[in-house]
């Protein structure tokens, strides 16, 4: 069956609304949520901590990869863990944030590409013996300042702070902090150039 573009859009919106609703029933979140995000793609919440949404926080974008088959995933594992979103944040498809025991803070006017991962910990001990024993692992807060642009497929690891107006290039692995007004990229990410920002 061939559908015209108008019918395709209507069917697509209907299908996505069903997916969003179904995933809301799969949430195993027992913590605290403040604010209401705008959902264009399913959002799954897990854990016992706190998630805070500012105004105009948008999840999902069409057309972009994984719009119809993907979802965004926010986990605040322990009661003391917290994920905070500022205002006017645009998030493409398939964002993953796992905050185990510290905090992940995302400032105002941040743009995030598709398939981005933000992790506040190593998830497991580095020592193989301790790893088998499920020993405690390192974790540190993450701060992403206002007006940051995070490209597609970026990974941001524990303890990182990103200064305002900074751009993180596609597929970068960010293992350390960076100042404001720079463009960074690579694995591990490094400063590519400084940029002049007119306030």
Tab-separated table of C-alpha atoms in Angstrom:
chain	number	residue	atom	x	y	z
A	1	UNK	CA	0.000	0.000	0.000
A	2	UNK	CA	1.373	3.389	-1.000
A	3	UNK	CA	0.491	6.430	1.126
A	4	UNK	CA	0.880	10.046	0.159
A	5	UNK	CA	3.138	12.247	2.284
A	6	UNK	CA	0.287	13.745	4.311
A	7	UNK	CA	-1.018	10.304	5.273
A	8	UNK	CA	2.504	9.125	6.058
A	9	UNK	CA	2.963	12.032	8.500
A	10	UNK	CA	-0.380	11.352	10.188
A	11	UNK	CA	0.390	7.621	10.506
A	12	UNK	CA	3.888	8.387	11.762
A	13	UNK	CA	2.623	10.734	14.501
A	14	UNK	CA	0.003	8.194	15.573
A	15	UNK	CA	2.570	5.377	15.700
A	16	UNK	CA	4.990	7.471	17.731
A	17	UNK	CA	2.293	8.486	20.220
A	18	UNK	CA	1.560	4.803	20.818
A	19	UNK	CA	5.265	4.067	21.369
A	20	UNK	CA	5.608	6.981	23.805
A	21	UNK	CA	2.617	5.766	25.809
A	22	UNK	CA	3.780	2.138	25.875
A	23	UNK	CA	7.242	3.045	27.124
A	24	UNK	CA	5.734	5.216	29.859
A	25	UNK	CA	4.222	2.011	31.284
A	26	UNK	CA	7.663	0.352	31.267
A	27	UNK	CA	9.246	2.974	33.498
A	28	UNK	CA	10.503	1.520	36.776
A	29	UNK	CA	11.190	4.898	38.346
A	30	UNK	CA	10.512	5.410	42.040
A	31	UNK	CA	12.260	8.744	42.545
A	32	UNK	CA	11.163	12.360	42.122
A	33	UNK	CA	10.441	14.134	38.826
A	34	UNK	CA	9.855	17.870	38.517
A	35	UNK	CA	8.843	19.564	35.281
A	36	UNK	CA	7.368	18.056	32.129
A	37	UNK	CA	9.481	17.414	28.998
A	38	UNK	CA	8.156	17.568	25.441
A	39	UNK	CA	8.273	14.056	23.998
A	40	UNK	CA	8.613	13.385	20.277
A	41	UNK	CA	10.261	10.027	21.036
A	42	UNK	CA	9.783	7.554	23.941
A	43	UNK	CA	11.554	8.406	27.181
A	44	UNK	CA	12.372	5.662	29.680
A	45	UNK	CA	13.069	6.579	33.316
A	46	UNK	CA	14.676	4.225	35.826
A	47	UNK	CA	16.111	4.466	39.328
A	48	UNK	CA	15.486	6.015	42.735
A	49	UNK	CA	17.000	9.497	42.420
A	50	UNK	CA	15.722	12.819	41.085
A	51	UNK	CA	15.159	14.154	37.555
A	52	UNK	CA	14.448	17.830	36.989
A	53	UNK	CA	13.201	19.288	33.691
A	54	UNK	CA	13.196	23.006	32.968
A	55	UNK	CA	10.839	24.590	30.463
A	56	UNK	CA	10.900	23.593	26.786
A	57	UNK	CA	13.050	20.455	27.062
A	58	UNK	CA	12.448	18.524	23.831
A	59	UNK	CA	13.296	14.831	23.325
A	60	UNK	CA	13.315	13.422	19.787
A	61	UNK	CA	13.578	14.839	16.301
A	62	UNK	CA	12.218	13.917	12.881
A	63	UNK	CA	13.753	13.336	10.398
A	64	UNK	CA	16.830	11.912	12.119
A	65	UNK	CA	18.227	8.398	12.667
A	66	UNK	CA	16.388	6.033	15.044
A	67	UNK	CA	13.325	8.265	15.400
A	68	UNK	CA	10.803	5.437	15.078
A	69	UNK	CA	12.756	2.571	16.647
A	70	UNK	CA	14.788	4.317	19.341
A	71	UNK	CA	14.216	5.942	22.722
A	72	UNK	CA	15.932	8.179	25.239
A	73	UNK	CA	16.996	6.626	28.549
A	74	UNK	CA	17.559	8.403	31.866
A	75	UNK	CA	18.718	6.444	34.913
A	76	UNK	CA	19.308	7.900	38.377
A	77	UNK	CA	20.413	4.753	40.132
A	78	UNK	CA	20.707	5.708	43.811
A	79	UNK	CA	18.475	8.053	45.851
A	80	UNK	CA	21.200	10.726	45.966
A	81	UNK	CA	21.649	10.772	42.162
A	82	UNK	CA	20.208	13.724	40.218
A	83	UNK	CA	19.858	14.713	36.546
A	84	UNK	CA	18.983	18.367	35.918
A	85	UNK	CA	17.946	19.922	32.605
A	86	UNK	CA	17.801	23.691	32.202
A	87	UNK	CA	15.519	25.569	29.805
A	88	UNK	CA	15.214	25.501	26.006
A	89	UNK	CA	17.133	22.283	25.421
A	90	UNK	CA	16.900	20.395	22.117
A	91	UNK	CA	17.733	16.678	22.283
A	92	UNK	CA	17.905	14.487	19.188
A	93	UNK	CA	17.084	10.776	19.258
A	94	UNK	CA	18.502	8.129	21.614
A	95	UNK	CA	20.068	10.136	24.418
A	96	UNK	CA	21.414	7.980	27.277
A	97	UNK	CA	22.260	9.462	30.674
A	98	UNK	CA	23.244	7.150	33.523
A	99	UNK	CA	23.812	8.930	36.828
A	100	UNK	CA	24.702	6.420	39.504
A	101	UNK	CA	25.292	8.434	42.666
A	102	UNK	CA	26.334	12.020	41.872
A	103	UNK	CA	24.792	14.531	39.439
A	104	UNK	CA	24.518	15.405	35.769
A	105	UNK	CA	23.656	19.051	35.113
A	106	UNK	CA	22.746	20.379	31.658
A	107	UNK	CA	22.451	24.161	31.299
A	108	UNK	CA	20.107	26.339	29.291
A	109	UNK	CA	20.045	26.381	25.476
A	110	UNK	CA	22.052	23.187	25.011
A	111	UNK	CA	21.713	21.205	21.760
A	112	UNK	CA	22.402	17.455	21.859
A	113	UNK	CA	22.803	15.262	18.754
A	114	UNK	CA	21.575	11.704	18.316
A	115	UNK	CA	23.081	8.667	20.096
A	116	UNK	CA	24.842	10.672	22.806
A	117	UNK	CA	25.895	8.958	26.066
A	118	UNK	CA	26.618	10.757	29.336
A	119	UNK	CA	27.924	8.592	32.225
A	120	UNK	CA	28.907	9.796	35.711
A	121	UNK	CA	30.812	6.610	36.616
A	122	UNK	CA	32.851	3.668	35.362
A	123	UNK	CA	29.902	1.382	36.239
A	124	UNK	CA	32.325	-1.313	37.401
A	125	UNK	CA	35.602	-1.482	39.325
A	126	UNK	CA	38.731	-1.476	37.161
A	127	UNK	CA	40.419	-4.249	39.142
A	128	UNK	CA	39.083	-7.615	37.847
A	129	UNK	CA	38.896	-9.175	41.316
A	130	UNK	CA	36.919	-6.241	42.691
A	131	UNK	CA	34.772	-6.243	39.575
A	132	UNK	CA	33.755	-9.862	40.254
A	133	UNK	CA	32.841	-8.892	43.808
A	134	UNK	CA	30.687	-5.992	42.581
A	135	UNK	CA	32.850	-3.582	44.582
A	136	UNK	CA	32.188	0.190	44.613
A	137	UNK	CA	33.321	2.110	41.531
A	138	UNK	CA	34.433	5.661	40.874
A	139	UNK	CA	31.871	8.330	40.036
A	140	UNK	CA	32.037	12.125	39.658
A	141	UNK	CA	29.551	14.875	38.734
A	142	UNK	CA	29.186	16.158	35.168
A	143	UNK	CA	28.367	19.778	34.288
A	144	UNK	CA	27.442	20.899	30.774
A	145	UNK	CA	27.150	24.688	30.718
A	146	UNK	CA	24.763	26.892	28.759
A	147	UNK	CA	24.824	27.111	24.955
A	148	UNK	CA	26.931	23.967	24.531
A	149	UNK	CA	26.431	22.056	21.273
A	150	UNK	CA	27.066	18.304	21.528
A	151	UNK	CA	27.398	16.518	18.171
A	152	UNK	CA	26.089	13.082	17.211
A	153	UNK	CA	27.482	9.923	18.854
A	154	UNK	CA	29.463	11.795	21.520
A	155	UNK	CA	30.416	10.069	24.799
A	156	UNK	CA	30.914	12.203	27.918
A	157	UNK	CA	32.503	10.458	30.896
A	158	UNK	CA	32.631	11.051	34.638
A	159	UNK	CA	33.907	14.266	36.194
A	160	UNK	CA	33.746	16.306	32.994
A	161	UNK	CA	32.842	20.006	32.985
A	162	UNK	CA	32.142	21.745	29.674
A	163	UNK	CA	32.314	25.549	29.564
A	164	UNK	CA	29.601	27.661	27.967
A	165	UNK	CA	29.357	28.028	24.161
A	166	UNK	CA	31.697	25.086	23.576
A	167	UNK	CA	31.109	22.692	20.659
A	168	UNK	CA	31.873	18.958	20.890
A	169	UNK	CA	32.460	17.369	17.484
A	170	UNK	CA	30.815	14.194	16.146
A	171	UNK	CA	31.895	10.881	17.771
A	172	UNK	CA	34.157	12.525	20.341
A	173	UNK	CA	34.977	10.746	23.602
A	174	UNK	CA	35.230	13.400	26.307
A	175	UNK	CA	37.353	12.232	29.239
A	176	UNK	CA	38.379	15.594	30.723
A	177	UNK	CA	37.003	19.086	31.248
A	178	UNK	CA	37.153	21.912	28.701
A	179	UNK	CA	36.805	25.696	29.023
A	180	UNK	CA	34.201	27.902	27.399
A	181	UNK	CA	34.272	29.044	23.742
A	182	UNK	CA	36.278	26.193	22.224
A	183	UNK	CA	35.672	23.456	19.668
A	184	UNK	CA	36.803	20.011	20.818
A	185	UNK	CA	36.946	16.666	19.068
A	186	UNK	CA	38.622	13.266	18.857
A	187	UNK	CA	39.170	10.195	21.017
A	188	UNK	CA	40.140	11.254	23.580
A	189	UNK	CA	38.790	14.730	22.828
A	190	UNK	CA	41.162	17.694	22.657
A	191	UNK	CA	40.839	21.358	21.731
A	192	UNK	CA	40.722	21.822	17.961
A	193	UNK	CA	40.326	25.584	17.961
A	194	UNK	CA	39.170	28.517	20.029
A	195	UNK	CA	36.166	30.432	18.801
A	196	UNK	CA	35.180	34.048	19.110
A	197	UNK	CA	31.712	34.368	20.602
A	198	UNK	CA	29.892	37.685	20.409
A	199	UNK	CA	27.709	38.054	23.503
